[in-house]
């Protein structure tokens, strides 16, 4: 008898992306947003086959895109046997239900995709609790679509179908679980607060920035530790704290979760306790991927998030990372002869608009010593102000 072999490898899901170009967005911006969404799909383990866009004054209330565009997506999904369709904005429960009925495949929006990545990356009890809480808060208004097979049978008193009661039961269970998780988070917060109190004697520095700009690589470089770093979005989810000593000054360096455009509000709320490291830091190191064509938008997103956290007025050093990967043509800079040097960066508008600023390549160890010296000066300044009679520095 001939032996049968079965392929047990997990099949990579194939995805289609959908975005709407509103009057206050350009096509170039939407293209960049969809590229970021494609990166999110890749991080989640999927593969993007095609992207669809449509110009609209505002997304359609019922189906997000127009019916003609939805038919076009439906034909492509059917002919190419696509596994899922990912939308660049958060879909309302009714939009999700209508699109699912029409396309008959898995439908995800940006929030759901980010939650999925977060769930896969969470390591500590705190991160797992935060992600679970955010997932349940996202699921709560979308319960109806999970119970369409238990529809109401008839109207009137005493004729309520099993679907209604099941939804009510599920809603109550989810609300109970949400309150339980919130209590658990309060307990974890109290434990973390105790840990932070024990660290108060040392100066605290926090790495902040957009996701995938090289924060963990800089953390490893400064602290000589092995924090997980990868060319994927949200490689870091749990805050990592390391003690670093430059010359004779010790301080604590923390690596935090990266920010992203259109980060779901309930996710920001759930992760506020993780971002306490940012709120309580003495110095912020804002890491920017200078090689990214739209790094200015990323700086804006980070500053807006820091403003929401009440941390925008802190002492901040802007570190422009990945100078080795910088391509002038991506930034509409006309360089005819020689490549851009470190001196060119130092005299650029980037340095003038973001003082103090430093330009480095963490992977190539370029200009790292100047960065260490700058950081040392700032930490020493805070240390001297806090402990004026400390013999450590003299």
CSV table of C-alpha atoms in Angstrom, one decimal:
chain,number,residue,atom,x,y,z
A,1,UNK,CA,0.0,0.0,0.0
A,2,UNK,CA,1.3,3.4,-1.1
A,3,UNK,CA,2.1,5.8,1.8
A,4,UNK,CA,0.2,9.1,1.8
A,5,UNK,CA,2.0,12.3,2.7
A,6,UNK,CA,0.2,15.3,4.1
A,7,UNK,CA,1.4,18.9,4.1
A,8,UNK,CA,1.1,20.2,7.7
A,9,UNK,CA,2.7,23.6,7.0
A,10,UNK,CA,0.5,26.6,7.8
A,11,UNK,CA,-0.6,28.1,4.5
A,12,UNK,CA,0.2,31.7,4.1
A,13,UNK,CA,-3.0,33.7,3.8
A,14,UNK,CA,-3.3,35.9,0.7
A,15,UNK,CA,-4.8,39.3,1.2
A,16,UNK,CA,-6.3,42.2,-0.8
A,17,UNK,CA,-6.1,45.8,0.6
A,18,UNK,CA,-8.8,48.5,0.3
A,19,UNK,CA,-8.4,52.2,1.0
A,20,UNK,CA,-10.5,55.3,0.4
A,21,UNK,CA,-8.9,58.6,-0.8
A,22,UNK,CA,-10.8,61.5,0.8
A,23,UNK,CA,-10.4,65.2,-0.4
A,24,UNK,CA,-7.9,65.9,2.4
A,25,UNK,CA,-5.6,63.1,1.3
A,26,UNK,CA,-3.4,62.9,-1.8
A,27,UNK,CA,-2.9,59.7,-3.8
A,28,UNK,CA,0.7,59.6,-2.8
A,29,UNK,CA,-0.4,59.7,0.9
A,30,UNK,CA,-2.9,56.9,0.4
A,31,UNK,CA,-0.2,54.9,-1.4
A,32,UNK,CA,2.1,55.3,1.6
A,33,UNK,CA,-0.7,54.3,4.0
A,34,UNK,CA,-1.5,51.1,2.0
A,35,UNK,CA,2.3,50.3,1.9
A,36,UNK,CA,2.2,50.5,5.7
A,37,UNK,CA,-0.9,48.3,5.8
A,38,UNK,CA,0.9,45.8,3.5
A,39,UNK,CA,3.8,45.8,6.0
A,40,UNK,CA,1.2,45.1,8.8
A,41,UNK,CA,-0.2,42.2,6.8
A,42,UNK,CA,3.4,40.8,6.3
A,43,UNK,CA,4.1,41.2,10.0
A,44,UNK,CA,0.9,39.2,10.8
A,45,UNK,CA,2.1,36.4,8.4
A,46,UNK,CA,0.1,37.2,5.3
A,47,UNK,CA,0.9,38.1,1.7
A,48,UNK,CA,-0.7,41.0,-0.2
A,49,UNK,CA,-1.7,40.3,-3.7
A,50,UNK,CA,-3.4,43.6,-4.8
A,51,UNK,CA,-4.6,47.0,-3.4
A,52,UNK,CA,-7.8,48.7,-4.4
A,53,UNK,CA,-8.4,52.5,-3.9
A,54,UNK,CA,-11.4,54.7,-4.5
A,55,UNK,CA,-11.8,58.5,-4.4
A,56,UNK,CA,-14.8,59.4,-2.2
A,57,UNK,CA,-15.9,62.5,-0.3
A,58,UNK,CA,-16.3,60.1,2.7
A,59,UNK,CA,-16.5,56.3,3.1
A,60,UNK,CA,-19.9,54.8,2.2
A,61,UNK,CA,-22.0,54.3,5.3
A,62,UNK,CA,-23.1,50.8,4.3
A,63,UNK,CA,-20.2,49.2,2.5
A,64,UNK,CA,-17.2,51.6,3.0
A,65,UNK,CA,-16.6,51.7,-0.8
A,66,UNK,CA,-19.1,52.2,-3.6
A,67,UNK,CA,-21.1,49.2,-4.9
A,68,UNK,CA,-19.3,49.2,-8.2
A,69,UNK,CA,-15.9,49.0,-6.5
A,70,UNK,CA,-17.2,46.3,-4.1
A,71,UNK,CA,-18.2,44.3,-7.2
A,72,UNK,CA,-14.8,44.7,-8.7
A,73,UNK,CA,-13.2,43.5,-5.4
A,74,UNK,CA,-15.6,40.6,-5.3
A,75,UNK,CA,-14.7,39.4,-8.8
A,76,UNK,CA,-11.0,39.6,-8.0
A,77,UNK,CA,-11.4,37.8,-4.7
A,78,UNK,CA,-13.4,35.0,-6.4
A,79,UNK,CA,-11.1,34.6,-9.4
A,80,UNK,CA,-7.9,34.7,-7.4
A,81,UNK,CA,-9.2,32.7,-4.4
A,82,UNK,CA,-8.1,35.4,-1.9
A,83,UNK,CA,-8.4,34.5,1.8
A,84,UNK,CA,-9.0,37.9,3.3
A,85,UNK,CA,-9.8,41.6,2.5
A,86,UNK,CA,-8.1,44.2,4.8
A,87,UNK,CA,-9.5,47.8,5.0
A,88,UNK,CA,-7.3,50.7,5.9
A,89,UNK,CA,-9.8,52.3,8.3
A,90,UNK,CA,-11.9,51.0,11.2
A,91,UNK,CA,-15.1,49.5,9.9
A,92,UNK,CA,-18.4,49.9,11.8
A,93,UNK,CA,-20.3,46.7,12.8
A,94,UNK,CA,-22.9,47.2,10.1
A,95,UNK,CA,-20.2,47.9,7.4
A,96,UNK,CA,-18.4,44.7,8.5
A,97,UNK,CA,-21.5,42.6,8.3
A,98,UNK,CA,-22.6,44.0,4.9
A,99,UNK,CA,-19.1,43.6,3.3
A,100,UNK,CA,-18.8,40.0,4.7
A,101,UNK,CA,-22.2,39.1,3.3
A,102,UNK,CA,-21.2,40.4,-0.1
A,103,UNK,CA,-17.6,39.1,-0.4
A,104,UNK,CA,-18.0,35.8,1.6
A,105,UNK,CA,-14.4,35.9,2.8
A,106,UNK,CA,-12.6,37.0,6.1
A,107,UNK,CA,-12.8,40.8,6.5
A,108,UNK,CA,-10.4,42.7,8.7
A,109,UNK,CA,-9.9,46.4,9.4
A,110,UNK,CA,-6.7,48.1,10.5
A,111,UNK,CA,-7.7,47.9,14.2
A,112,UNK,CA,-8.3,44.2,14.0
A,113,UNK,CA,-5.1,43.5,12.2
A,114,UNK,CA,-3.0,45.5,14.7
A,115,UNK,CA,-4.8,43.7,17.6
A,116,UNK,CA,-3.9,40.4,15.9
A,117,UNK,CA,-0.2,41.4,15.7
A,118,UNK,CA,-0.2,42.6,19.3
A,119,UNK,CA,-1.8,39.3,20.5
A,120,UNK,CA,1.0,37.3,18.8
A,121,UNK,CA,3.8,39.6,20.3
A,122,UNK,CA,2.5,39.9,23.9
A,123,UNK,CA,4.9,38.1,26.3
A,124,UNK,CA,4.3,39.4,29.8
A,125,UNK,CA,1.1,39.1,31.9
A,126,UNK,CA,0.6,42.8,31.6
A,127,UNK,CA,0.8,42.9,27.8
A,128,UNK,CA,-1.4,39.8,27.4
A,129,UNK,CA,-4.1,41.4,29.7
A,130,UNK,CA,-3.9,44.7,27.8
A,131,UNK,CA,-4.3,43.0,24.4
A,132,UNK,CA,-7.2,40.8,25.7
A,133,UNK,CA,-9.0,43.8,27.1
A,134,UNK,CA,-8.6,45.7,23.8
A,135,UNK,CA,-9.8,42.7,21.8
A,136,UNK,CA,-13.0,42.3,24.0
A,137,UNK,CA,-13.7,46.1,23.7
A,138,UNK,CA,-13.4,45.8,19.9
A,139,UNK,CA,-15.6,42.7,19.8
A,140,UNK,CA,-18.4,44.0,22.1
A,141,UNK,CA,-20.3,46.2,19.5
A,142,UNK,CA,-19.7,43.5,16.8
A,143,UNK,CA,-21.3,40.6,18.5
A,144,UNK,CA,-24.4,40.6,16.4
A,145,UNK,CA,-22.7,39.3,13.3
A,146,UNK,CA,-21.4,36.2,15.1
A,147,UNK,CA,-25.0,35.1,15.8
A,148,UNK,CA,-26.8,35.6,12.5
A,149,UNK,CA,-27.6,31.8,12.3
A,150,UNK,CA,-29.8,32.3,15.4
A,151,UNK,CA,-32.2,35.0,14.0
A,152,UNK,CA,-35.4,36.1,15.7
A,153,UNK,CA,-38.3,33.9,14.7
A,154,UNK,CA,-41.2,36.3,15.2
A,155,UNK,CA,-41.9,39.7,16.7
A,156,UNK,CA,-44.1,40.3,19.7
A,157,UNK,CA,-44.1,39.5,23.4
A,158,UNK,CA,-42.9,36.0,24.3
A,159,UNK,CA,-41.7,35.3,20.7
A,160,UNK,CA,-38.1,36.3,21.1
A,161,UNK,CA,-35.7,34.0,19.2
A,162,UNK,CA,-32.7,32.3,20.7
A,163,UNK,CA,-30.3,34.6,18.8
A,164,UNK,CA,-31.3,37.6,21.0
A,165,UNK,CA,-30.9,35.8,24.3
A,166,UNK,CA,-27.6,34.3,23.2
A,167,UNK,CA,-26.2,37.8,22.2
A,168,UNK,CA,-27.4,39.2,25.6
A,169,UNK,CA,-25.7,36.3,27.4
A,170,UNK,CA,-22.4,36.8,25.5
A,171,UNK,CA,-22.6,40.6,26.0
A,172,UNK,CA,-22.9,40.0,29.8
A,173,UNK,CA,-20.0,37.5,29.8
A,174,UNK,CA,-17.8,39.9,27.9
A,175,UNK,CA,-18.7,42.9,30.1
A,176,UNK,CA,-17.9,40.7,33.2
A,177,UNK,CA,-14.5,39.7,31.6
A,178,UNK,CA,-13.7,43.3,30.7
A,179,UNK,CA,-14.3,44.5,34.4
A,180,UNK,CA,-12.2,41.5,35.6
A,181,UNK,CA,-9.3,42.4,33.2
A,182,UNK,CA,-9.5,46.1,34.3
A,183,UNK,CA,-9.1,45.0,37.9
A,184,UNK,CA,-6.2,42.7,37.0
A,185,UNK,CA,-4.5,45.6,35.2
A,186,UNK,CA,-5.0,47.9,38.2
A,187,UNK,CA,-3.2,45.2,40.3
A,188,UNK,CA,-0.3,44.9,37.8
A,189,UNK,CA,-0.1,48.7,37.6
A,190,UNK,CA,0.3,48.9,41.4
A,191,UNK,CA,3.1,46.3,41.2
A,192,UNK,CA,4.8,48.2,38.4
A,193,UNK,CA,4.5,51.4,40.4
A,194,UNK,CA,6.3,49.8,43.3
A,195,UNK,CA,9.1,48.7,40.9
A,196,UNK,CA,9.4,52.2,39.5
A,197,UNK,CA,9.6,53.7,43.0
A,198,UNK,CA,12.6,51.5,43.6
A,199,UNK,CA,14.2,53.0,40.5
A,200,UNK,CA,13.6,56.6,41.3
A,201,UNK,CA,17.1,57.3,42.4
A,202,UNK,CA,18.4,56.8,38.9
A,203,UNK,CA,17.9,59.1,36.0
A,204,UNK,CA,15.4,57.6,33.5
A,205,UNK,CA,15.7,57.8,29.8
A,206,UNK,CA,13.0,56.4,27.4
A,207,UNK,CA,13.3,55.5,23.7
A,208,UNK,CA,10.2,56.6,21.8
A,209,UNK,CA,9.3,56.8,18.1
A,210,UNK,CA,7.3,55.3,15.3
A,211,UNK,CA,7.3,51.5,14.9
A,212,UNK,CA,10.2,49.9,13.1
A,213,UNK,CA,12.6,52.9,13.3
A,214,UNK,CA,15.4,51.0,15.2
A,215,UNK,CA,14.6,51.7,18.9
A,216,UNK,CA,15.5,48.1,20.0
A,217,UNK,CA,18.7,48.2,18.0
A,218,UNK,CA,19.8,51.4,19.7
A,219,UNK,CA,18.8,49.8,23.1
A,220,UNK,CA,21.0,46.8,22.4
A,221,UNK,CA,23.8,49.1,21.2
A,222,UNK,CA,23.7,51.3,24.4
A,223,UNK,CA,23.0,48.6,27.0
A,224,UNK,CA,24.9,45.8,25.3
A,225,UNK,CA,21.9,43.6,25.9
A,226,UNK,CA,19.9,41.3,23.6
A,227,UNK,CA,16.5,42.9,23.3
A,228,UNK,CA,14.4,41.3,20.4
A,229,UNK,CA,14.8,43.5,17.3
A,230,UNK,CA,13.4,42.6,13.9
A,231,UNK,CA,12.5,44.4,10.6
A,232,UNK,CA,8.8,44.1,11.4
A,233,UNK,CA,6.1,46.3,12.9
A,234,UNK,CA,5.7,46.1,16.7
A,235,UNK,CA,8.6,43.8,17.3
A,236,UNK,CA,8.7,45.3,20.8
A,237,UNK,CA,5.4,45.2,22.8
A,238,UNK,CA,6.6,44.8,26.4
A,239,UNK,CA,8.6,47.7,27.9
A,240,UNK,CA,12.2,46.6,28.5
A,241,UNK,CA,14.3,48.5,31.1
A,242,UNK,CA,18.1,48.2,31.3
A,243,UNK,CA,20.7,49.9,33.4
A,244,UNK,CA,23.3,51.7,31.3
A,245,UNK,CA,26.5,53.4,32.4
A,246,UNK,CA,28.2,56.0,30.2
A,247,UNK,CA,31.6,57.0,31.7
A,248,UNK,CA,30.7,57.5,35.4
A,249,UNK,CA,27.0,58.2,35.1
A,250,UNK,CA,24.5,55.3,35.5
A,251,UNK,CA,20.9,55.7,34.2
A,252,UNK,CA,17.9,53.5,33.3
A,253,UNK,CA,17.1,53.1,29.6
A,254,UNK,CA,13.6,51.9,28.6
A,255,UNK,CA,12.5,50.6,25.2
A,256,UNK,CA,8.7,51.2,24.6
A,257,UNK,CA,6.1,50.1,22.1
A,258,UNK,CA,6.3,51.9,18.8
A,259,UNK,CA,3.6,54.3,17.7
A,260,UNK,CA,1.7,54.1,14.4
A,261,UNK,CA,-0.8,56.2,12.4
A,262,UNK,CA,-4.4,55.4,13.1
A,263,UNK,CA,-3.6,53.4,16.3
A,264,UNK,CA,-7.0,52.3,17.6
A,265,UNK,CA,-8.1,54.5,20.5
A,266,UNK,CA,-9.0,51.6,22.8
A,267,UNK,CA,-5.6,50.2,22.2
A,268,UNK,CA,-3.9,53.5,23.2
A,269,UNK,CA,-6.1,53.5,26.4
A,270,UNK,CA,-5.2,49.9,27.2
A,271,UNK,CA,-1.5,50.5,26.7
A,272,UNK,CA,-1.3,53.8,28.7
A,273,UNK,CA,0.0,51.9,31.7
A,274,UNK,CA,2.9,50.4,29.6
A,275,UNK,CA,3.6,54.0,28.4
A,276,UNK,CA,4.0,55.2,32.0
A,277,UNK,CA,7.8,54.7,31.4
A,278,UNK,CA,7.5,57.5,28.9
A,279,UNK,CA,5.4,59.8,31.2
A,280,UNK,CA,7.8,59.3,34.1
A,281,UNK,CA,11.1,59.6,32.1
A,282,UNK,CA,13.5,62.5,32.7
A,283,UNK,CA,14.8,62.5,29.1
A,284,UNK,CA,13.1,61.2,25.9
A,285,UNK,CA,15.1,59.9,22.9
A,286,UNK,CA,12.9,60.3,19.8
A,287,UNK,CA,14.2,57.9,17.2
A,288,UNK,CA,13.4,58.7,13.6
A,289,UNK,CA,13.9,56.5,10.5
A,290,UNK,CA,15.5,59.2,8.3
A,291,UNK,CA,15.5,56.8,5.3
A,292,UNK,CA,11.7,56.6,5.3
A,293,UNK,CA,10.2,58.8,2.5
A,294,UNK,CA,7.5,60.2,4.9
A,295,UNK,CA,9.5,60.5,8.1
A,296,UNK,CA,8.1,64.0,8.7
A,297,UNK,CA,4.5,62.5,9.0
A,298,UNK,CA,5.9,59.9,11.4
A,299,UNK,CA,7.5,62.6,13.6
A,300,UNK,CA,4.1,64.3,13.6
A,301,UNK,CA,2.3,61.1,14.7
A,302,UNK,CA,4.8,60.5,17.5
A,303,UNK,CA,4.5,64.1,18.8
A,304,UNK,CA,0.7,63.9,18.7
A,305,UNK,CA,0.8,60.6,20.8
A,306,UNK,CA,3.3,62.2,23.2
A,307,UNK,CA,0.9,65.2,23.6
A,308,UNK,CA,-2.0,62.8,24.4
A,309,UNK,CA,0.2,61.2,27.1
A,310,UNK,CA,1.2,64.6,28.5
A,311,UNK,CA,4.9,64.0,27.7
A,312,UNK,CA,5.5,66.5,24.9
A,313,UNK,CA,7.3,69.1,27.1
A,314,UNK,CA,10.0,66.7,28.4
A,315,UNK,CA,13.6,67.1,27.5
A,316,UNK,CA,14.0,65.4,24.1
A,317,UNK,CA,16.9,64.3,21.9
A,318,UNK,CA,16.0,63.6,18.3
A,319,UNK,CA,18.0,60.7,16.9
A,320,UNK,CA,17.9,60.4,13.1
A,321,UNK,CA,18.7,56.7,12.6
A,322,UNK,CA,19.5,54.7,9.4
A,323,UNK,CA,21.5,57.4,7.6
A,324,UNK,CA,23.3,54.6,5.8
A,325,UNK,CA,20.0,53.8,4.0
A,326,UNK,CA,19.1,57.4,3.2
A,327,UNK,CA,18.3,57.9,-0.5
A,328,UNK,CA,18.1,61.6,-1.6
A,329,UNK,CA,15.8,60.8,-4.5
A,330,UNK,CA,13.2,59.5,-2.0
A,331,UNK,CA,13.1,63.0,-0.5
A,332,UNK,CA,13.1,65.1,-3.7
A,333,UNK,CA,16.7,66.2,-3.0
A,334,UNK,CA,18.7,66.8,-6.2
A,335,UNK,CA,22.3,65.5,-5.6
A,336,UNK,CA,24.2,65.5,-8.8
A,337,UNK,CA,27.8,64.8,-7.7
A,338,UNK,CA,28.8,63.4,-4.2
A,339,UNK,CA,26.6,61.4,-1.8
A,340,UNK,CA,25.3,63.2,1.3
A,341,UNK,CA,27.8,63.3,4.1
A,342,UNK,CA,27.4,63.5,7.9
A,343,UNK,CA,28.2,67.2,7.7
A,344,UNK,CA,25.4,67.8,5.2
A,345,UNK,CA,23.0,66.2,7.7
A,346,UNK,CA,24.3,68.4,10.5
A,347,UNK,CA,23.6,71.6,8.5
A,348,UNK,CA,20.2,70.4,7.1
A,349,UNK,CA,16.8,71.7,8.1
A,350,UNK,CA,16.3,68.4,10.1
A,351,UNK,CA,19.0,69.5,12.5
A,352,UNK,CA,17.8,73.1,12.7
A,353,UNK,CA,14.1,72.2,13.3
A,354,UNK,CA,14.8,69.4,15.9
A,355,UNK,CA,17.5,70.7,18.2
A,356,UNK,CA,19.2,68.9,19.8
A,357,UNK,CA,19.5,66.4,16.9
A,358,UNK,CA,22.0,63.7,16.1
A,359,UNK,CA,22.5,61.6,12.9
A,360,UNK,CA,23.5,57.9,13.3
A,361,UNK,CA,23.4,54.4,11.9
A,362,UNK,CA,22.8,52.0,14.7
A,363,UNK,CA,23.5,48.9,12.6
A,364,UNK,CA,26.7,50.3,11.0
A,365,UNK,CA,27.8,51.9,14.3
A,366,UNK,CA,28.2,55.2,12.5
A,367,UNK,CA,28.5,58.4,14.6
A,368,UNK,CA,27.6,56.4,17.7
A,369,UNK,CA,30.3,58.0,19.9
A,370,UNK,CA,28.9,61.5,19.3
A,371,UNK,CA,25.5,60.2,20.3
A,372,UNK,CA,26.9,58.7,23.5
A,373,UNK,CA,28.6,62.0,24.4
A,374,UNK,CA,25.4,64.0,23.7
A,375,UNK,CA,23.4,61.6,25.8
A,376,UNK,CA,26.0,61.7,28.6
A,377,UNK,CA,25.9,65.5,28.7
A,378,UNK,CA,22.1,65.5,29.1
A,379,UNK,CA,22.0,62.8,31.7
A,380,UNK,CA,24.8,64.4,33.7
A,381,UNK,CA,22.9,67.7,33.6
A,382,UNK,CA,19.8,66.2,35.1
A,383,UNK,CA,21.9,64.2,37.6
A,384,UNK,CA,23.8,67.3,38.8
A,385,UNK,CA,20.6,69.2,39.2
A,386,UNK,CA,19.0,66.4,41.2
A,387,UNK,CA,22.1,65.4,43.3
A,388,UNK,CA,24.3,68.6,43.5
A,389,UNK,CA,26.5,67.1,46.2
A,390,UNK,CA,27.1,63.7,44.5
A,391,UNK,CA,30.8,62.8,44.5
A,392,UNK,CA,30.2,60.4,41.6
A,393,UNK,CA,30.8,63.0,39.0
A,394,UNK,CA,33.9,64.7,40.5
